[in-house]
Amino acid sequence: VEAEAAKVSFLTTANEKLQQELTATEAANEDLKKQNVQQEKLLEELRAKAEAPTPTIATPTLGEDVQSMVRAEVEAAVSQRAKLHDAEKKQYEDALQELRSSNDTYRSKISTLTDKNTELEVKLKKYIDELASETNKFADALASQITSYATAKEVEALQNEVKLKDE
């Protein structure tokens, strides 16, 4: 019974630790989602800037060729930043997927431990009930023996009394 109780205690502790890990993982998931939303907003801003007409530089020293080169450089920079953002987004999505997978694994472990915990609690209750039953049987047998012993002593005392009166 003590071993079963120790198992129940161990499984309860393990279950609590897994619950804590699950909570931490879910919090990390939420943080990643927030970061992903922020990255999406930034990407949209960059795309909007890239699609917006490039202001022409109205200086007499810059020719159309120079403006075209500046425009090309700006578009290349925006495109490069968008690609970097897409790569970061992919990393976050991969990390999020990995965390979701970990969550599923932890949930499965918690479910297994909970089922095992319940099973051990049922066994422990059964053992306690059996022990109580055996204890009651022993107490009844002991009470019966005590009663029998007391009755035998009373009979012996009465017989001794009768003998004394006869003498």
Tab-separated table of C-alpha atoms in Angstrom:
chain	number	residue	atom	x	y	z
A	1	VAL	CA	0.000	0.000	0.000
A	2	GLU	CA	2.869	2.369	0.828
A	3	ALA	CA	4.527	1.553	-2.501
A	4	GLU	CA	1.297	2.280	-4.356
A	5	ALA	CA	0.894	5.533	-2.411
A	6	ALA	CA	4.476	6.487	-3.336
A	7	LYS	CA	3.709	5.749	-6.985
A	8	VAL	CA	0.598	7.921	-6.808
A	9	SER	CA	2.632	10.723	-5.219
A	10	PHE	CA	5.368	10.417	-7.863
A	11	LEU	CA	2.865	10.418	-10.710
A	12	THR	CA	1.040	13.400	-9.223
A	13	THR	CA	4.316	15.348	-9.013
A	14	ALA	CA	5.256	14.368	-12.573
A	15	ASN	CA	1.793	15.396	-13.740
A	16	GLU	CA	2.182	18.810	-12.079
A	17	LYS	CA	5.609	19.340	-13.682
A	18	LEU	CA	4.247	18.485	-17.111
A	19	GLN	CA	1.335	20.871	-16.540
A	20	GLN	CA	3.859	23.633	-15.733
A	21	GLU	CA	5.878	22.835	-18.861
A	22	LEU	CA	2.701	22.875	-20.929
A	23	THR	CA	1.758	26.283	-19.513
A	24	ALA	CA	5.245	27.644	-20.306
A	25	THR	CA	5.081	26.217	-23.826
A	26	GLU	CA	1.668	27.739	-24.411
A	27	ALA	CA	2.980	31.117	-23.204
A	28	ALA	CA	5.914	30.814	-25.617
A	29	ASN	CA	3.414	30.005	-28.381
A	30	GLU	CA	1.504	33.174	-27.598
A	31	ASP	CA	4.713	35.233	-27.681
A	32	LEU	CA	5.626	33.759	-31.063
A	33	LYS	CA	2.158	34.541	-32.380
A	34	LYS	CA	2.527	38.164	-31.254
A	35	GLN	CA	5.948	38.427	-32.882
A	36	ASN	CA	4.541	36.923	-36.046
A	37	VAL	CA	1.739	39.507	-36.141
A	38	GLN	CA	4.287	42.313	-35.663
A	39	GLN	CA	6.453	40.921	-38.458
A	40	GLU	CA	3.385	40.688	-40.706
A	41	LYS	CA	2.588	44.356	-40.050
A	42	LEU	CA	6.161	45.349	-40.818
A	43	LEU	CA	6.127	43.331	-44.017
A	44	GLU	CA	2.873	44.976	-45.095
A	45	GLU	CA	4.356	48.408	-44.408
A	46	LEU	CA	7.447	47.550	-46.440
A	47	ARG	CA	5.357	46.218	-49.310
A	48	ALA	CA	3.167	49.322	-49.213
A	49	LYS	CA	6.258	51.508	-49.328
A	50	ALA	CA	7.629	49.472	-52.211
A	51	GLU	CA	4.369	49.803	-54.141
A	52	ALA	CA	4.041	53.509	-53.449
A	53	PRO	CA	5.373	55.681	-56.214
A	54	THR	CA	8.917	56.700	-55.585
A	55	PRO	CA	9.121	60.442	-55.191
A	56	THR	CA	11.122	62.036	-57.876
A	57	ILE	CA	14.036	64.040	-56.759
A	58	ALA	CA	13.616	67.463	-58.197
A	59	THR	CA	17.172	68.589	-58.223
A	60	PRO	CA	18.737	69.757	-61.390
A	61	THR	CA	21.894	67.755	-60.719
A	62	LEU	CA	20.167	64.347	-60.792
A	63	GLY	CA	19.260	62.999	-64.122
A	64	GLU	CA	16.738	60.338	-65.008
A	65	ASP	CA	19.486	57.699	-64.978
A	66	VAL	CA	20.446	58.565	-61.409
A	67	GLN	CA	16.818	58.589	-60.275
A	68	SER	CA	16.340	55.219	-61.929
A	69	MET	CA	19.404	53.853	-60.115
A	70	VAL	CA	18.184	55.222	-56.763
A	71	ARG	CA	14.744	53.745	-57.375
A	72	ALA	CA	16.305	50.380	-58.265
A	73	GLU	CA	18.455	50.429	-55.104
A	74	VAL	CA	15.465	51.294	-52.919
A	75	GLU	CA	13.374	48.553	-54.514
A	76	ALA	CA	16.237	46.080	-54.083
A	77	ALA	CA	16.607	47.041	-50.410
A	78	VAL	CA	12.874	46.703	-49.824
A	79	SER	CA	12.835	43.382	-51.653
A	80	GLN	CA	15.807	42.128	-49.640
A	81	ARG	CA	14.163	43.201	-46.378
A	82	ALA	CA	10.934	41.469	-47.429
A	83	LYS	CA	12.900	38.283	-48.165
A	84	LEU	CA	14.611	38.507	-44.758
A	85	HIS	CA	11.260	39.042	-43.117
A	86	ASP	CA	9.805	36.052	-44.974
A	87	ALA	CA	12.752	33.938	-43.770
A	88	GLU	CA	12.245	35.121	-40.177
A	89	LYS	CA	8.539	34.467	-40.500
A	90	LYS	CA	9.313	30.940	-41.707
A	91	GLN	CA	11.602	30.404	-38.699
A	92	TYR	CA	8.882	31.605	-36.331
A	93	GLU	CA	6.302	29.417	-38.017
A	94	ASP	CA	8.637	26.421	-37.764
A	95	ALA	CA	9.298	27.167	-34.093
A	96	LEU	CA	5.580	27.582	-33.502
A	97	GLN	CA	4.885	24.246	-35.189
A	98	GLU	CA	7.580	22.595	-33.082
A	99	LEU	CA	6.057	24.059	-29.920
A	100	ARG	CA	2.621	22.850	-30.966
A	101	SER	CA	4.073	19.400	-31.489
A	102	SER	CA	5.688	19.584	-28.037
A	103	ASN	CA	2.344	20.679	-26.591
A	104	ASP	CA	0.663	17.649	-28.146
A	105	THR	CA	3.381	15.389	-26.731
A	106	TYR	CA	3.016	16.941	-23.266
A	107	ARG	CA	-0.750	16.665	-23.427
A	108	SER	CA	-0.403	12.991	-24.314
A	109	LYS	CA	2.022	12.437	-21.424
A	110	ILE	CA	-0.287	14.274	-19.023
A	111	SER	CA	-3.229	12.197	-20.193
A	112	THR	CA	-1.241	8.988	-19.725
A	113	LEU	CA	-0.096	10.059	-16.250
A	114	THR	CA	-3.610	11.113	-15.307
A	115	ASP	CA	-4.964	7.737	-16.419
A	116	LYS	CA	-2.191	5.945	-14.509
A	117	ASN	CA	-2.862	8.153	-11.471
A	118	THR	CA	-6.557	7.260	-11.568
A	119	GLU	CA	-5.724	3.573	-11.941
A	120	LEU	CA	-3.363	3.707	-8.943
A	121	GLU	CA	-5.939	5.583	-6.870
A	122	VAL	CA	-8.494	2.841	-7.607
A	123	LYS	CA	-5.957	0.151	-6.625
A	124	LEU	CA	-5.043	2.044	-3.451
A	125	LYS	CA	-8.706	2.369	-2.473
A	126	LYS	CA	-9.189	-1.359	-3.108
A	127	TYR	CA	-6.163	-2.202	-0.923
A	128	ILE	CA	-7.376	0.113	1.825
A	129	ASP	CA	-10.839	-1.485	1.711
A	130	GLU	CA	-9.298	-4.981	1.860
A	131	LEU	CA	-7.101	-3.945	4.780
A	132	ALA	CA	-10.085	-2.478	6.609
A	133	SER	CA	-12.063	-5.680	5.996
A	134	GLU	CA	-9.230	-7.861	7.293
A	135	THR	CA	-8.808	-5.568	10.298
A	136	ASN	CA	-12.528	-5.843	11.077
A	137	LYS	CA	-12.390	-9.635	10.792
A	138	PHE	CA	-9.406	-9.736	13.119
A	139	ALA	CA	-11.132	-7.411	15.599
A	140	ASP	CA	-14.296	-9.587	15.534
A	141	ALA	CA	-12.260	-12.770	16.091
A	142	LEU	CA	-10.334	-11.147	18.932
A	143	ALA	CA	-13.539	-9.890	20.533
A	144	SER	CA	-15.000	-13.391	20.250
A	145	GLN	CA	-11.912	-14.915	21.888
A	146	ILE	CA	-11.989	-12.318	24.668
A	147	THR	CA	-15.677	-13.058	25.256
A	148	SER	CA	-15.030	-16.809	25.278
A	149	TYR	CA	-12.129	-16.371	27.694
A	150	ALA	CA	-14.196	-14.149	29.976
A	151	THR	CA	-17.091	-16.648	29.914
A	152	ALA	CA	-14.725	-19.530	30.732
A	153	LYS	CA	-13.291	-17.565	33.663
A	154	GLU	CA	-16.800	-16.763	34.953
A	155	VAL	CA	-17.774	-20.457	34.762
A	156	GLU	CA	-14.572	-21.428	36.559
A	157	ALA	CA	-15.244	-18.811	39.254
A	158	LEU	CA	-18.791	-20.109	39.736
A	159	GLN	CA	-17.528	-23.692	39.962
A	160	ASN	CA	-15.003	-22.604	42.552
A	161	GLU	CA	-17.760	-20.859	44.488
A	162	VAL	CA	-19.902	-23.984	44.399
A	163	LYS	CA	-16.958	-26.087	45.586
A	164	LEU	CA	-16.356	-23.695	48.450
A	165	LYS	CA	-19.985	-23.843	49.486
A	166	ASP	CA	-19.977	-27.610	49.286
A	167	GLU	CA	-16.952	-27.805	51.508
